[in-house]
Short mmCIF file of C-alpha atoms in Angstrom, two decimals:
data_model
loop_
_atom_site.label_atom_id
_atom_site.label_comp_id
_atom_site.label_asym_id
_atom_site.label_seq_id
_atom_site.Cartn_x
_atom_site.Cartn_y
_atom_site.Cartn_z
CA UNK A 1369 -31.90 11.54 -9.76
CA UNK A 1370 -30.90 8.23 -8.45
CA UNK A 1371 -33.91 5.35 -9.53
CA UNK A 1372 -34.60 1.97 -7.89
CA UNK A 1373 -32.21 0.13 -10.51
CA UNK A 1374 -29.33 2.26 -9.57
CA UNK A 1375 -30.02 1.35 -5.85
CA UNK A 1376 -30.93 -2.29 -6.64
CA UNK A 1377 -27.52 -2.59 -8.63
CA UNK A 1378 -25.22 -1.04 -5.75
CA UNK A 1379 -27.13 -3.41 -3.34
CA UNK A 1380 -26.00 -5.95 -5.75
CA UNK A 1381 -22.43 -5.13 -5.36
CA UNK A 1382 -22.15 -5.64 -2.00
CA UNK A 1383 -23.85 -8.13 -1.27
CA UNK A 1384 -22.61 -10.53 -4.32
CA UNK A 1385 -19.76 -9.15 -5.93
CA UNK A 1386 -17.66 -8.31 -2.84
CA UNK A 1387 -17.80 -4.05 -2.84
CA UNK A 1388 -16.31 -2.46 0.02
CA UNK A 1389 -14.53 0.80 1.09
CA UNK A 1390 -11.32 -0.79 1.80
CA UNK A 1391 -10.28 1.75 4.50
CA UNK A 1392 -11.06 4.84 6.39
CA UNK A 1393 -7.92 6.13 6.92
CA UNK A 1394 -7.28 9.73 8.98
CA UNK A 1395 -4.02 11.23 8.84
CA UNK A 1396 -2.14 13.06 11.71
CA UNK A 1397 0.94 15.62 11.82
CA UNK A 1398 3.14 14.67 14.18
CA UNK A 1399 5.60 17.37 13.33
CA UNK A 1400 4.29 19.64 16.26
CA UNK A 1401 5.02 16.77 18.83
CA UNK A 1402 9.25 17.20 18.42
CA UNK A 1403 10.80 17.37 22.36
CA UNK A 1404 14.26 16.62 23.26
CA UNK A 1405 12.95 13.79 25.93
CA UNK A 1406 12.13 11.12 24.15
CA UNK A 1407 9.37 10.64 27.19
CA UNK A 1408 8.09 13.61 26.24
CA UNK A 1409 8.08 13.80 22.99
CA UNK A 1410 6.29 9.66 22.97
CA UNK A 1411 3.67 10.50 25.20
CA UNK A 1412 3.04 14.47 23.06
CA UNK A 1413 2.65 11.63 20.00
CA UNK A 1414 0.43 9.70 21.66
CA UNK A 1415 -2.34 12.45 23.26
CA UNK A 1416 -2.49 13.60 20.39
CA UNK A 1417 -3.61 10.82 17.68
CA UNK A 1418 -5.80 9.65 20.63
CA UNK A 1419 -7.21 12.58 20.79
CA UNK A 1420 -8.22 13.63 16.96
CA UNK A 1421 -8.42 9.44 15.88
CA UNK A 1422 -10.76 9.28 19.88
CA UNK A 1423 -13.63 8.68 17.12
CA UNK A 1424 -12.58 7.66 14.32
CA UNK A 1425 -13.74 3.67 14.71
CA UNK A 1426 -17.30 4.70 15.65
CA UNK A 1427 -18.00 7.30 12.99
CA UNK A 1428 -16.57 4.53 10.53
CA UNK A 1429 -19.16 1.60 11.92
CA UNK A 1430 -22.13 4.65 11.72
CA UNK A 1431 -21.55 5.26 7.97
CA UNK A 1432 -21.13 1.16 7.29
CA UNK A 1433 -24.00 0.80 9.48
CA UNK A 1434 -26.95 3.78 7.95
CA UNK A 1435 -25.50 3.69 4.27
CA UNK A 1436 -24.89 -0.64 4.36
CA UNK A 1437 -21.97 -0.14 2.62
CA UNK A 1438 -18.89 -2.23 4.37
CA UNK A 1439 -16.14 -0.42 5.40
CA UNK A 1440 -13.43 -3.12 6.03
CA UNK A 1441 -10.38 -1.40 8.04
CA UNK A 1442 -10.13 2.18 9.68
CA UNK A 1443 -6.36 3.03 10.32
CA UNK A 1444 -4.49 5.82 11.12
CA UNK A 1445 -1.40 7.43 8.98
CA UNK A 1446 1.22 10.11 10.38
CA UNK A 1447 3.87 12.36 9.58
CA UNK A 1448 7.14 10.09 9.05
CA UNK A 1449 8.58 9.82 12.55
CA UNK A 1450 12.10 10.22 11.22
CA UNK A 1451 11.03 13.26 10.64
CA UNK A 1452 8.44 13.88 13.82
CA UNK A 1453 10.98 12.31 16.22
CA UNK A 1454 14.60 13.81 15.00
CA UNK A 1455 15.17 16.37 17.61
CA UNK A 1456 14.86 13.18 20.46
CA UNK A 1457 18.33 12.67 22.59
CA UNK A 1458 18.19 9.15 21.95
CA UNK A 1459 19.35 6.52 19.63
CA UNK A 1460 16.86 4.20 19.60
CA UNK A 1461 13.88 4.59 18.15
CA UNK A 1462 11.57 1.47 19.22
CA UNK A 1463 10.09 3.29 21.71
CA UNK A 1464 8.47 5.41 19.26
CA UNK A 1465 6.75 2.29 17.48
CA UNK A 1466 5.68 1.13 20.40
CA UNK A 1467 3.82 4.29 21.52
CA UNK A 1468 2.29 4.64 18.58
CA UNK A 1469 1.44 0.19 18.83
CA UNK A 1470 -0.20 1.42 21.95
CA UNK A 1471 -2.30 4.62 20.22
CA UNK A 1472 -3.10 2.02 17.65
CA UNK A 1473 -4.56 -0.16 19.84
CA UNK A 1474 -6.29 2.33 22.19
CA UNK A 1475 -8.09 3.89 19.28
CA UNK A 1476 -8.87 0.14 17.49
CA UNK A 1477 -8.18 1.15 14.36
CA UNK A 1478 -6.50 -1.45 12.68
CA UNK A 1479 -2.81 -0.15 11.44
CA UNK A 1480 -0.81 2.81 11.96
CA UNK A 1481 1.48 3.57 9.23
CA UNK A 1482 4.40 6.42 9.38
CA UNK A 1483 6.51 4.48 10.97
CA UNK A 1484 8.43 5.59 8.21
CA UNK A 1485 11.55 8.06 6.60
CA UNK A 1486 12.31 9.63 3.21
CA UNK A 1487 15.49 9.09 1.74
CA UNK A 1488 16.19 8.89 -2.11
CA UNK A 1489 18.57 11.77 -1.80
CA UNK A 1490 20.63 10.96 1.80
CA UNK A 1491 20.32 10.59 5.67
CA UNK A 1492 20.05 12.56 8.32
CA UNK A 1493 20.69 11.52 11.46
CA UNK A 1494 17.10 10.63 12.90
CA UNK A 1495 16.83 8.67 8.64
CA UNK A 1496 19.27 6.09 10.12
CA UNK A 1497 18.23 5.78 13.53
CA UNK A 1498 14.27 4.87 11.98
CA UNK A 1499 15.95 2.66 9.40
CA UNK A 1500 18.19 0.72 11.65
CA UNK A 1501 15.29 0.60 14.65
CA UNK A 1502 12.59 -1.53 11.76
CA UNK A 1503 12.98 -5.06 12.39
CA UNK A 1504 13.27 -4.64 16.27
CA UNK A 1505 10.18 -1.91 16.25
CA UNK A 1506 7.86 -4.21 13.08
CA UNK A 1507 8.80 -7.07 16.16
CA UNK A 1508 7.53 -5.71 19.09
CA UNK A 1509 4.23 -4.14 18.31
CA UNK A 1510 1.55 -5.51 16.24
CA UNK A 1511 -0.12 -3.00 13.90
CA UNK A 1512 3.11 -0.72 13.76
CA UNK A 1513 3.75 0.04 9.39
CA UNK A 1514 6.52 0.62 8.17
CA UNK A 1515 7.78 2.70 4.93
CA UNK A 1516 11.31 3.85 2.88
CA UNK A 1517 11.48 6.04 0.25
CA UNK A 1518 14.55 5.21 -1.43
CA UNK A 1519 14.30 6.75 -4.40
CA UNK A 1520 12.52 9.62 -7.03
CA UNK A 1521 12.13 10.69 -10.44
CA UNK A 1522 14.06 14.21 -9.88
CA UNK A 1523 16.93 12.71 -7.00
CA UNK A 1524 17.80 8.63 -8.63
CA UNK A 1525 17.95 6.27 -6.13
CA UNK A 1526 20.18 6.27 -3.19
CA UNK A 1527 21.47 2.68 -3.49
CA UNK A 1528 23.33 2.80 -0.08
CA UNK A 1529 19.32 3.02 1.53
CA UNK A 1530 18.51 0.11 -0.74
CA UNK A 1531 21.48 -2.33 0.24
CA UNK A 1532 20.63 -1.14 3.90
CA UNK A 1533 17.63 -2.53 3.15
CA UNK A 1534 17.82 -5.20 2.17
CA UNK A 1535 19.93 -6.18 5.42
CA UNK A 1536 17.26 -4.65 7.36
CA UNK A 1537 14.36 -7.32 5.34
CA UNK A 1538 16.42 -10.08 6.10
CA UNK A 1539 16.52 -9.13 10.47
CA UNK A 1540 12.87 -8.61 10.21
CA UNK A 1541 12.02 -11.62 8.85
CA UNK A 1542 14.72 -13.60 11.31
CA UNK A 1543 13.63 -11.72 14.25
CA UNK A 1544 9.68 -13.42 12.93
CA UNK A 1545 10.98 -16.36 11.97
CA UNK A 1546 8.15 -18.33 14.15
CA UNK A 1547 5.15 -16.18 12.02
CA UNK A 1548 6.66 -16.81 8.92
CA UNK A 1549 8.10 -13.43 8.36
CA UNK A 1550 5.84 -11.66 10.05
CA UNK A 1551 7.35 -8.29 10.32
CA UNK A 1552 8.17 -8.02 6.45
CA UNK A 1553 5.01 -7.59 5.61
CA UNK A 1554 4.46 -4.52 7.56
CA UNK A 1555 7.43 -2.85 5.33
CA UNK A 1556 7.48 -1.32 2.00
CA UNK A 1557 10.30 0.15 0.05
CA UNK A 1558 9.44 3.11 -2.04
CA UNK A 1559 10.61 4.96 -5.61
CA UNK A 1560 8.77 7.91 -6.22
CA UNK A 1561 5.98 7.77 -2.42
CA UNK A 1562 2.92 9.51 -2.08
CA UNK A 1563 2.34 11.77 0.68
CA UNK A 1564 -1.44 10.87 0.85
CA UNK A 1565 -1.46 7.49 0.33
CA UNK A 1566 -4.12 5.40 2.68
CA UNK A 1567 -3.43 2.08 1.94
CA UNK A 1568 -0.84 -0.29 4.25
CA UNK A 1569 2.05 -1.30 4.54
CA UNK A 1570 3.19 2.21 2.82
CA UNK A 1571 0.54 5.58 4.42
CA UNK A 1572 2.63 8.50 5.58
CA UNK A 1573 1.06 12.04 6.73
CA UNK A 1574 3.52 13.72 4.32
CA UNK A 1575 4.47 17.07 4.87
CA UNK A 1576 3.13 19.32 2.78
CA UNK A 1577 -0.33 17.36 4.44
CA UNK A 1578 -2.34 19.55 6.49
CA UNK A 1579 -2.73 18.96 9.89
CA UNK A 1580 -5.14 16.52 9.82
CA UNK A 1581 -7.03 15.01 7.14
CA UNK A 1582 -9.47 12.24 6.01
CA UNK A 1583 -8.49 9.92 2.98
CA UNK A 1584 -10.31 6.78 1.67
CA UNK A 1585 -9.48 3.61 -0.46
CA UNK A 1586 -12.46 2.15 -2.52
CA UNK A 1587 -11.70 -1.48 -3.50
CA UNK A 1588 -14.48 -3.45 -6.03
CA UNK A 1589 -12.54 -6.26 -7.99
CA UNK A 1590 -15.16 -8.62 -7.76
CA UNK A 1591 -17.38 -5.92 -9.72
CA UNK A 1592 -15.00 -4.63 -12.48
CA UNK A 1593 -15.11 -8.85 -12.89
CA UNK A 1594 -19.27 -9.53 -12.96
CA UNK A 1595 -18.92 -6.01 -14.92
CA UNK A 1596 -16.72 -7.54 -18.17
CA UNK A 1597 -18.63 -10.46 -17.87
CA UNK A 1598 -21.41 -9.04 -20.37
CA UNK A 1599 -18.53 -8.05 -22.32
CA UNK A 1600 -17.71 -11.90 -24.01
CA UNK A 1601 -16.01 -10.92 -27.39
CA UNK A 1602 -16.21 -7.55 -27.60
CA UNK A 1603 -13.62 -4.86 -28.90
CA UNK A 1604 -10.98 -3.74 -26.29
CA UNK A 1605 -12.97 0.08 -27.02
CA UNK A 1606 -15.86 -1.76 -25.79
CA UNK A 1607 -13.76 -3.30 -22.97
CA UNK A 1608 -12.79 -0.13 -21.58
CA UNK A 1609 -15.52 1.54 -21.48
CA UNK A 1610 -17.27 -0.90 -19.54
CA UNK A 1611 -14.74 -0.37 -16.90
CA UNK A 1612 -14.99 3.29 -16.72
CA UNK A 1613 -18.13 3.38 -15.63
CA UNK A 1614 -18.01 0.81 -13.02
CA UNK A 1615 -15.59 2.64 -11.81
CA UNK A 1616 -16.85 5.96 -11.81
CA UNK A 1617 -19.83 3.50 -9.68
CA UNK A 1618 -17.64 3.03 -7.15
CA UNK A 1619 -15.40 6.12 -7.22
CA UNK A 1620 -19.13 7.53 -6.07
CA UNK A 1621 -19.41 5.69 -3.34
CA UNK A 1622 -15.86 6.50 -1.69
CA UNK A 1623 -16.27 10.08 -2.26
CA UNK A 1624 -19.42 9.53 -0.59
CA UNK A 1625 -18.18 7.46 2.74
CA UNK A 1626 -15.27 9.88 2.63
CA UNK A 1627 -17.17 13.44 3.12
CA UNK A 1628 -19.50 11.54 5.15
CA UNK A 1629 -16.38 10.88 7.46
CA UNK A 1630 -15.38 13.71 6.94
CA UNK A 1631 -18.43 16.21 8.05
CA UNK A 1632 -18.68 13.85 11.86
CA UNK A 1633 -15.11 13.95 12.73
CA UNK A 1634 -15.16 18.49 11.91
CA UNK A 1635 -11.22 16.48 9.56
CA UNK A 1636 -11.47 17.97 6.53
CA UNK A 1637 -11.24 15.28 3.02
CA UNK A 1638 -8.51 14.86 1.61
CA UNK A 1639 -8.45 12.60 -1.59
CA UNK A 1640 -10.53 9.24 -2.65
CA UNK A 1641 -8.20 6.72 -3.82
CA UNK A 1642 -9.00 4.58 -6.30
CA UNK A 1643 -6.81 1.13 -6.30
CA UNK A 1644 -8.63 -1.97 -6.47
CA UNK A 1645 -7.70 -3.53 -3.83
CA UNK A 1646 -8.26 -7.69 -3.77
CA UNK A 1647 -8.66 -9.76 -1.48
CA UNK A 1648 -7.41 -13.42 -0.89
CA UNK A 1649 -11.52 -13.63 -1.49
CA UNK A 1650 -12.82 -15.96 -4.46
CA UNK A 1651 -14.35 -13.46 -6.25
CA UNK A 1652 -12.13 -10.33 -4.82
CA UNK A 1653 -9.61 -11.01 -7.76
CA UNK A 1654 -7.35 -8.65 -9.77
CA UNK A 1655 -6.18 -11.17 -11.85
CA UNK A 1656 -10.25 -12.94 -12.55
CA UNK A 1657 -10.59 -9.66 -14.67
CA UNK A 1658 -7.63 -9.64 -16.79
CA UNK A 1659 -8.65 -13.60 -17.05
CA UNK A 1660 -12.17 -12.06 -18.07
CA UNK A 1661 -10.43 -9.67 -20.87
CA UNK A 1662 -9.15 -13.59 -22.53
CA UNK A 1663 -6.52 -14.98 -20.33
CA UNK A 1664 -6.25 -18.90 -19.94
CA UNK A 1665 -4.34 -17.77 -16.51
CA UNK A 1666 -2.39 -13.92 -15.05
CA UNK A 1667 1.15 -14.19 -15.33
CA UNK A 1668 1.54 -15.63 -19.53
CA UNK A 1669 1.60 -13.62 -22.64
CA UNK A 1670 -0.52 -10.36 -23.16
CA UNK A 1671 -0.89 -9.92 -19.15
CA UNK A 1672 1.10 -6.55 -19.06
CA UNK A 1673 -1.56 -5.26 -21.91
CA UNK A 1674 -4.25 -5.78 -19.99
CA UNK A 1675 -3.27 -4.50 -17.08
CA UNK A 1676 -2.17 -1.76 -18.87
CA UNK A 1677 -5.80 -1.22 -19.97
CA UNK A 1678 -7.53 -1.75 -16.99
CA UNK A 1679 -5.15 1.33 -14.60
CA UNK A 1680 -6.33 3.26 -17.20
CA UNK A 1681 -9.68 2.95 -17.60
CA UNK A 1682 -9.87 2.80 -13.61
CA UNK A 1683 -8.11 5.97 -13.55
CA UNK A 1684 -9.99 7.64 -16.31
CA UNK A 1685 -14.23 6.40 -14.66
CA UNK A 1686 -12.75 7.40 -10.78
CA UNK A 1687 -11.32 10.34 -12.35
CA UNK A 1688 -14.91 12.03 -12.95
CA UNK A 1689 -16.37 10.30 -9.82
CA UNK A 1690 -13.96 12.62 -7.25
CA UNK A 1691 -13.72 16.16 -6.62
CA UNK A 1692 -10.19 14.97 -5.19
CA UNK A 1693 -8.44 12.14 -6.15
CA UNK A 1694 -4.79 10.59 -5.08
CA UNK A 1695 -3.06 8.04 -3.39
CA UNK A 1696 -2.05 5.21 -6.15
CA UNK A 1697 -5.43 4.86 -7.86
CA UNK A 1698 -5.26 1.91 -10.61
CA UNK A 1699 -4.93 -1.50 -9.54
CA UNK A 1700 -3.21 -3.57 -7.26
CA UNK A 1701 -1.29 -6.78 -7.37
CA UNK A 1702 -0.12 -7.89 -4.15
CA UNK A 1703 -0.05 -11.74 -4.77
CA UNK A 1704 -1.24 -13.03 -1.06
CA UNK A 1705 -3.96 -11.26 -0.83
CA UNK A 1706 -5.51 -11.80 -4.51
CA UNK A 1707 -6.98 -15.75 -5.00
CA UNK A 1708 -6.25 -15.76 -8.94
CA UNK A 1709 -2.71 -14.49 -8.64
CA UNK A 1710 -2.55 -17.09 -6.12
CA UNK A 1711 -3.72 -20.18 -8.95
CA UNK A 1712 -1.15 -18.18 -11.03
CA UNK A 1713 2.25 -18.21 -8.77
CA UNK A 1714 1.74 -22.28 -7.53
CA UNK A 1715 1.29 -23.53 -11.64
CA UNK A 1716 4.51 -21.57 -12.06
CA UNK A 1717 3.21 -18.94 -14.66
CA UNK A 1718 3.03 -16.29 -13.15
CA UNK A 1719 6.81 -15.60 -12.00
CA UNK A 1720 9.14 -12.97 -10.38
CA UNK A 1721 10.07 -11.05 -13.86
CA UNK A 1722 6.18 -10.77 -15.38
CA UNK A 1723 5.05 -9.32 -12.35
CA UNK A 1724 8.23 -6.61 -12.52
CA UNK A 1725 7.16 -6.65 -15.84
CA UNK A 1726 3.36 -5.98 -14.34
CA UNK A 1727 4.83 -3.39 -12.18
CA UNK A 1728 5.94 -0.49 -15.14
CA UNK A 1729 2.13 -0.31 -15.66
CA UNK A 1730 -0.17 -0.92 -12.68
CA UNK A 1731 -0.13 0.89 -9.32
CA UNK A 1732 2.91 0.37 -6.66
CA UNK A 1733 5.12 -2.70 -7.95
CA UNK A 1734 5.92 -6.31 -6.13
CA UNK A 1735 4.11 -6.46 -2.55
CA UNK A 1736 2.89 -9.35 -0.87
CA UNK A 1737 5.81 -11.89 -2.59
CA UNK A 1738 7.36 -14.62 -0.68
CA UNK A 1739 10.50 -15.71 -1.59
CA UNK A 1740 12.86 -18.58 0.37
CA UNK A 1741 14.34 -18.04 3.33
CA UNK A 1742 17.96 -18.64 1.83
CA UNK A 1743 17.43 -15.50 -0.30
CA UNK A 1744 20.33 -13.19 0.45
CA UNK A 1745 19.97 -10.08 1.43
CA UNK A 1746 21.89 -8.10 -1.97
CA UNK A 1747 19.13 -10.09 -3.82
CA UNK A 1748 16.88 -8.87 -2.16
CA UNK A 1749 18.33 -5.19 -2.15
CA UNK A 1750 18.89 -5.40 -6.29
CA UNK A 1751 14.84 -6.94 -6.32
CA UNK A 1752 14.43 -3.05 -5.14
CA UNK A 1753 16.54 -1.20 -6.87
CA UNK A 1754 15.38 -3.06 -10.42
CA UNK A 1755 11.85 -1.74 -9.10
CA UNK A 1756 13.35 1.71 -7.84
CA UNK A 1757 14.27 2.26 -11.15
CA UNK A 1758 11.29 1.22 -13.21
CA UNK A 1759 9.39 4.21 -10.89
CA UNK A 1760 12.20 6.69 -11.53
CA UNK A 1761 12.64 6.18 -15.21
CA UNK A 1762 8.76 5.97 -15.49
CA UNK A 1763 8.14 9.05 -13.07
CA UNK A 1764 5.64 6.17 -11.49
CA UNK A 1765 4.96 4.95 -7.42
CA UNK A 1766 6.77 1.61 -7.44
CA UNK A 1767 7.74 -0.01 -4.33
CA UNK A 1768 8.55 -3.51 -3.50
CA UNK A 1769 6.84 -5.40 -0.30
CA UNK A 1770 8.99 -9.01 -0.17
CA UNK A 1771 9.34 -11.37 2.62
CA UNK A 1772 12.16 -14.10 2.63
CA UNK A 1773 10.17 -16.38 4.50
CA UNK A 1774 12.57 -18.18 7.11
CA UNK A 1775 12.43 -22.12 6.76
CA UNK A 1776 10.87 -22.24 3.48
CA UNK A 1777 11.37 -23.51 -0.40
CA UNK A 1778 9.77 -23.02 -3.24
CA UNK A 1779 7.19 -24.90 -3.64
CA UNK A 1780 6.03 -23.65 -0.19
CA UNK A 1781 3.18 -21.53 1.82
CA UNK A 1782 2.98 -18.61 4.15
CA UNK A 1783 0.38 -18.17 5.69
CA UNK A 1784 -0.38 -14.49 7.41
CA UNK A 1785 -4.15 -15.10 7.94
CA UNK A 1786 -6.54 -12.24 7.41
CA UNK A 1787 -6.36 -9.59 4.30
CA UNK A 1788 -2.84 -10.55 3.73
CA UNK A 1789 -3.84 -14.09 3.30
CA UNK A 1790 -1.02 -16.61 2.18
CA UNK A 1791 1.82 -16.40 0.47
CA UNK A 1792 3.44 -18.83 -2.17
CA UNK A 1793 6.78 -18.88 -2.35
CA UNK A 1794 8.58 -18.37 -5.39
CA UNK A 1795 11.60 -18.33 -7.36
CA UNK A 1796 14.60 -15.98 -7.26
CA UNK A 1797 17.12 -16.88 -10.11
CA UNK A 1798 20.47 -18.36 -9.37
CA UNK A 1799 23.43 -15.83 -9.56
CA UNK A 1800 24.74 -13.14 -7.04
CA UNK A 1801 24.40 -9.42 -7.26
CA UNK A 1802 26.03 -8.85 -4.34
CA UNK A 1803 29.63 -7.16 -5.94
CA UNK A 1804 26.32 -4.53 -8.04
CA UNK A 1805 25.00 -3.75 -4.61
CA UNK A 1806 28.48 -3.14 -2.54
CA UNK A 1807 29.34 -0.20 -5.05
CA UNK A 1808 27.26 1.97 -3.47
CA UNK A 1809 26.82 5.85 -4.50
CA UNK A 1810 23.24 6.91 -6.29
CA UNK A 1811 22.12 6.45 -9.46
CA UNK A 1812 21.77 9.53 -11.51
CA UNK A 1813 17.88 10.82 -11.76
CA UNK A 1814 16.97 10.24 -15.43
CA UNK A 1815 17.54 13.32 -17.80
CA UNK A 1816 13.55 13.89 -17.81
CA UNK A 1817 13.85 14.79 -14.08
CA UNK A 1818 15.48 17.86 -15.28
CA UNK A 1819 11.61 19.42 -16.97
CA UNK A 1820 11.05 22.63 -14.63
#
């Protein structure tokens, strides 16, 4: 039975510690929207999304009002467009992105994910057409997010796709140079992408998913940080236990919202994603949690160990609180979206190399990183390859969301506003990876991929 103390504690988490539900994401299958005629296909996509998600935003707002739980975003994910639209007799996939954007605006969601392609083992015709369309598609739309999966533990890394994505990221940045390369903030390149991720920019509705589901992403770095303030000078065993108990409480709230949304919308409950997702707001930072463990700044020696503890404890606490845990579930470290990460990057303490090491033990990878606008496509591809290798060998999801900010150099800032925050431009290594990237082909899967 819930007691008065627990109720007051939850109210304090919401009012003072930035506890919120980061997103309710409705996943919608578009597999039955396939049609050779592009206009017919687009209309079927628009009609299905607006029908299924008609009450999504209102339902989220009603739950938010009735339970007093902030729900920051309402989102949609769809079947990867490269799959859903491959039967269309067209070479131009930009109209599909425009249709997604139009549908998202009609139902009022913040973002729609799924302008996506899965090419970890090779391309189909639809995959090539979609990837070629990404820069223009993200330029002419406001709410569409895109992702491409270029590797997996089972398949290895498609280095042809890695090379192409470096080029497409550069094109996307140039097309939106008046916005600091904003299109790149809506594009992520994955290894081992998951089918039920509710977070953008990487959300898509996997082919193994049901017709329509509700997935919820929780948040709460500020709550974990506050809890750890009571653990000063205590052992790591006690720190881990405190994080586990806090993650349990946060996830229970996510489970409540997910079930309520599922019942009201008449849509099956999919998963709760446990990920601690920071915001640019002071006090809502994953970096602050790591520093509370005793680091003078995130990025110094010991940071990777602290993040490993945090990520593991979040998973262990959250998995007891929900019947279905999925998505990415851990701790995000997006530089532009985390005030503590921004602070450390501006001081030169947090570097790309250290962030790469940190991604070995946390959710996703190099997220919302701004680099000089002069950074070459080959260098970006090499950064993607490094992250994909970490994901492939460690059998985990890794990703790169990087912005080569046009006209910007190290020490400058790129302001994207809202949840995307402000990214300090970080240095990349001198030297060229062009010859390495030009080899093409596939990096073979590791030996442990043969497990059966």
